[in-house]
Amino acid sequence: MRVYHLYSGGKDSSLGAWILDRLGYDVELVTVSFGILDNWKYARETAERLGFRHRVVYLPEEILENACEIAIKDGHPNNAIQFIHERALETLASMPEVERISDGTRRDDRVPYLDLPKARSLEDRFSVAYIRPLLGLGYKTIRELTERLFVVEIRESEELEKADYEVELRHLIRKRGIDPLEIFPKRHYQSRVLWWRKEIRAQG
């Protein structure tokens, strides 16, 4: 049973991939890009180190442009990130070979996150199963698991080499002549998984 799992290379999406694998799914990691930057390569590096297949799916640049307008209008990135995430899931779900899709959204997430009506709508419109392996896990549990499983780099968002939606969104906002720090939270930290912990890697 193959599942296509949206993947940024961070600890949440990496933990989600590990859980899906342990549940017996055939996991393929998918990073979305708008083709403006090549930051997807950081997710590919992590995917290869963890031993998962990886592909890049390109979304129309118009989606990023619309998200940019939303972020500038709102003065914060939440609705823009949510907009991109929903389009990413829809694009993935519309691929002819796809029957199961997944992401690394957590129980306590506000953005990005699909509530129950949106999750059901996604499944009904595209005839897919939408799986959220972290849905029942809180912050403390996720921290415990990721610390046990992975070597993780944590840095400020502006400095971390990562492959999530935010990177290209920040880039386009900057091209519009606006400092992204006027929109995104200052001193916001994100993660990137670098490797399995030695003892986990030794277990195979």
XYZ file of C-alpha atoms in Angstrom:
204
model
C 0.000 0.000 0.000
C 1.819 3.082 -1.224
C 1.281 6.431 0.475
C 2.575 9.742 -0.879
C 3.729 11.835 2.069
C 4.293 15.598 1.813
C 7.832 16.136 2.967
C 9.947 19.136 3.947
C 12.843 17.336 5.632
C 11.828 18.709 9.042
C 11.266 16.648 12.169
C 7.462 16.484 11.874
C 7.314 15.216 8.304
C 10.248 12.869 9.004
C 8.525 11.435 12.070
C 5.347 11.011 10.032
C 7.270 9.083 7.388
C 8.818 6.822 10.035
C 5.406 6.069 11.581
C 3.887 5.269 8.185
C 6.802 2.951 7.421
C 6.397 1.180 10.761
C 2.700 0.733 10.024
C 3.648 -1.153 6.876
C 3.014 1.452 4.199
C 5.218 1.786 1.139
C 6.225 5.411 1.690
C 7.188 7.833 -1.063
C 8.178 11.301 0.090
C 6.995 14.271 -1.965
C 8.367 17.801 -1.774
C 6.495 20.531 -3.596
C 8.287 23.370 -5.345
C 7.386 26.318 -7.529
C 10.631 26.049 -9.475
C 11.912 29.426 -8.300
C 14.559 28.020 -5.967
C 16.178 24.615 -5.663
C 15.679 24.338 -1.894
C 13.835 21.037 -2.469
C 17.314 19.485 -2.587
C 17.572 19.663 1.221
C 14.526 17.415 1.562
C 15.984 15.029 -1.002
C 19.268 14.824 0.903
C 17.444 13.940 4.113
C 15.117 11.480 2.368
C 18.100 9.641 0.890
C 19.895 9.547 4.239
C 16.798 8.067 5.876
C 16.354 5.544 3.083
C 13.073 6.757 1.553
C 12.171 7.314 -2.103
C 11.678 10.990 -2.928
C 10.162 13.022 -5.721
C 9.595 16.705 -6.420
C 6.186 17.890 -7.604
C 6.039 21.357 -9.149
C 3.060 23.604 -8.472
C 2.061 26.504 -10.734
C 3.844 29.732 -9.824
C 0.419 31.412 -9.779
C -0.319 29.618 -6.502
C 2.777 31.155 -4.919
C 1.884 34.580 -6.294
C -1.609 34.316 -4.794
C -0.131 33.223 -1.472
C 2.246 36.172 -1.566
C -0.666 38.573 -2.029
C -2.499 36.949 0.875
C 0.511 37.258 3.177
C 1.114 40.907 2.266
C -2.553 41.780 2.714
C -2.834 39.975 6.053
C 0.519 41.101 7.408
C 1.204 37.539 8.578
C 1.875 34.253 6.755
C -0.754 31.923 8.275
C -3.440 32.074 5.597
C -0.837 32.034 2.842
C 0.792 28.866 4.215
C -2.625 27.264 4.613
C -3.503 28.174 1.027
C -0.332 26.574 -0.341
C -0.760 23.457 1.785
C -4.305 22.862 0.557
C -3.223 23.308 -3.072
C -0.305 20.933 -2.495
C -2.584 18.229 -1.091
C -5.063 18.713 -3.946
C -2.297 18.471 -6.547
C -0.956 15.321 -4.972
C -4.434 13.796 -4.661
C -5.202 14.511 -8.318
C -2.264 12.475 -9.634
C -3.680 9.386 -11.365
C -1.571 6.798 -9.541
C -2.259 8.235 -6.067
C -4.687 6.500 -3.709
C -3.291 7.598 -0.334
C -1.791 10.911 0.713
C -0.315 12.061 3.987
C 1.326 14.992 5.724
C 3.116 15.817 8.958
C 0.491 18.081 10.517
C 0.156 17.598 14.269
C -2.680 17.569 16.773
C -1.836 21.044 18.062
C -1.147 22.714 14.717
C -3.184 25.710 13.669
C -1.479 26.226 10.306
C -1.257 24.325 8.084
C -4.087 22.044 9.142
C -7.194 20.576 7.554
C -10.202 20.439 9.845
C -12.606 17.507 9.569
C -14.899 19.011 6.884
C -11.904 19.935 4.701
C -10.304 16.523 5.188
C -13.519 14.757 4.209
C -13.965 17.064 1.230
C -10.444 16.298 0.025
C -11.068 12.557 0.239
C -14.468 12.775 -1.451
C -13.397 15.074 -4.292
C -10.327 13.044 -5.240
C -11.265 9.536 -4.051
C -8.162 9.241 -1.894
C -7.429 8.331 1.708
C -5.925 11.227 3.661
C -3.690 9.938 6.471
C -2.285 12.052 9.311
C 0.106 9.903 11.353
C 0.831 12.677 13.890
C -2.775 13.695 14.480
C -3.013 12.235 17.990
C 0.445 13.311 19.130
C 1.171 16.392 21.219
C 4.301 18.508 21.275
C 6.006 16.620 24.131
C 5.512 13.223 22.519
C 6.769 14.432 19.146
C 9.830 15.983 20.790
C 10.597 12.732 22.653
C 10.279 10.617 19.523
C 12.272 12.887 17.246
C 15.052 13.244 19.826
C 15.265 9.462 20.060
C 15.163 8.840 16.293
C 16.962 11.689 14.552
C 19.905 14.033 14.583
C 18.124 17.372 14.130
C 19.420 20.824 13.252
C 17.356 23.668 14.734
C 18.013 27.238 13.612
C 16.153 30.459 12.935
C 13.937 30.197 9.861
C 15.899 32.772 7.878
C 19.146 30.826 8.398
C 18.070 27.190 8.122
C 18.577 25.354 4.836
C 15.141 23.793 4.430
C 12.582 22.739 1.847
C 9.220 23.937 3.113
C 6.762 26.316 1.429
C 8.025 29.229 3.449
C 11.368 29.539 1.650
C 9.988 30.394 -1.795
C 7.234 32.509 -0.229
C 9.809 34.578 1.638
C 11.826 34.880 -1.578
C 8.890 36.238 -3.560
C 7.921 38.668 -0.785
C 11.489 39.944 -0.782
C 11.345 40.378 -4.584
C 8.278 42.563 -4.065
C 10.476 44.925 -2.045
C 9.149 43.876 1.366
C 11.276 42.534 4.202
C 9.807 39.101 5.064
C 10.469 39.835 8.746
C 7.658 42.392 8.530
C 5.310 39.451 7.848
C 6.910 36.351 9.365
C 7.544 36.033 13.108
C 10.944 37.234 14.255
C 13.205 34.667 15.923
C 11.089 31.781 14.676
C 12.886 28.430 14.863
C 12.459 25.474 12.534
C 14.105 22.097 12.148
C 15.813 19.937 9.579
C 16.566 16.264 10.093
C 20.162 15.415 9.214
C 20.437 11.680 9.942
C 19.209 8.749 11.976
C 20.702 8.512 15.440
C 23.481 5.925 15.432
C 21.639 3.416 17.597
C 18.524 3.619 15.402
C 20.571 3.299 12.194
C 22.302 0.244 13.631
C 18.933 -1.444 14.160
C 18.283 -1.184 10.430
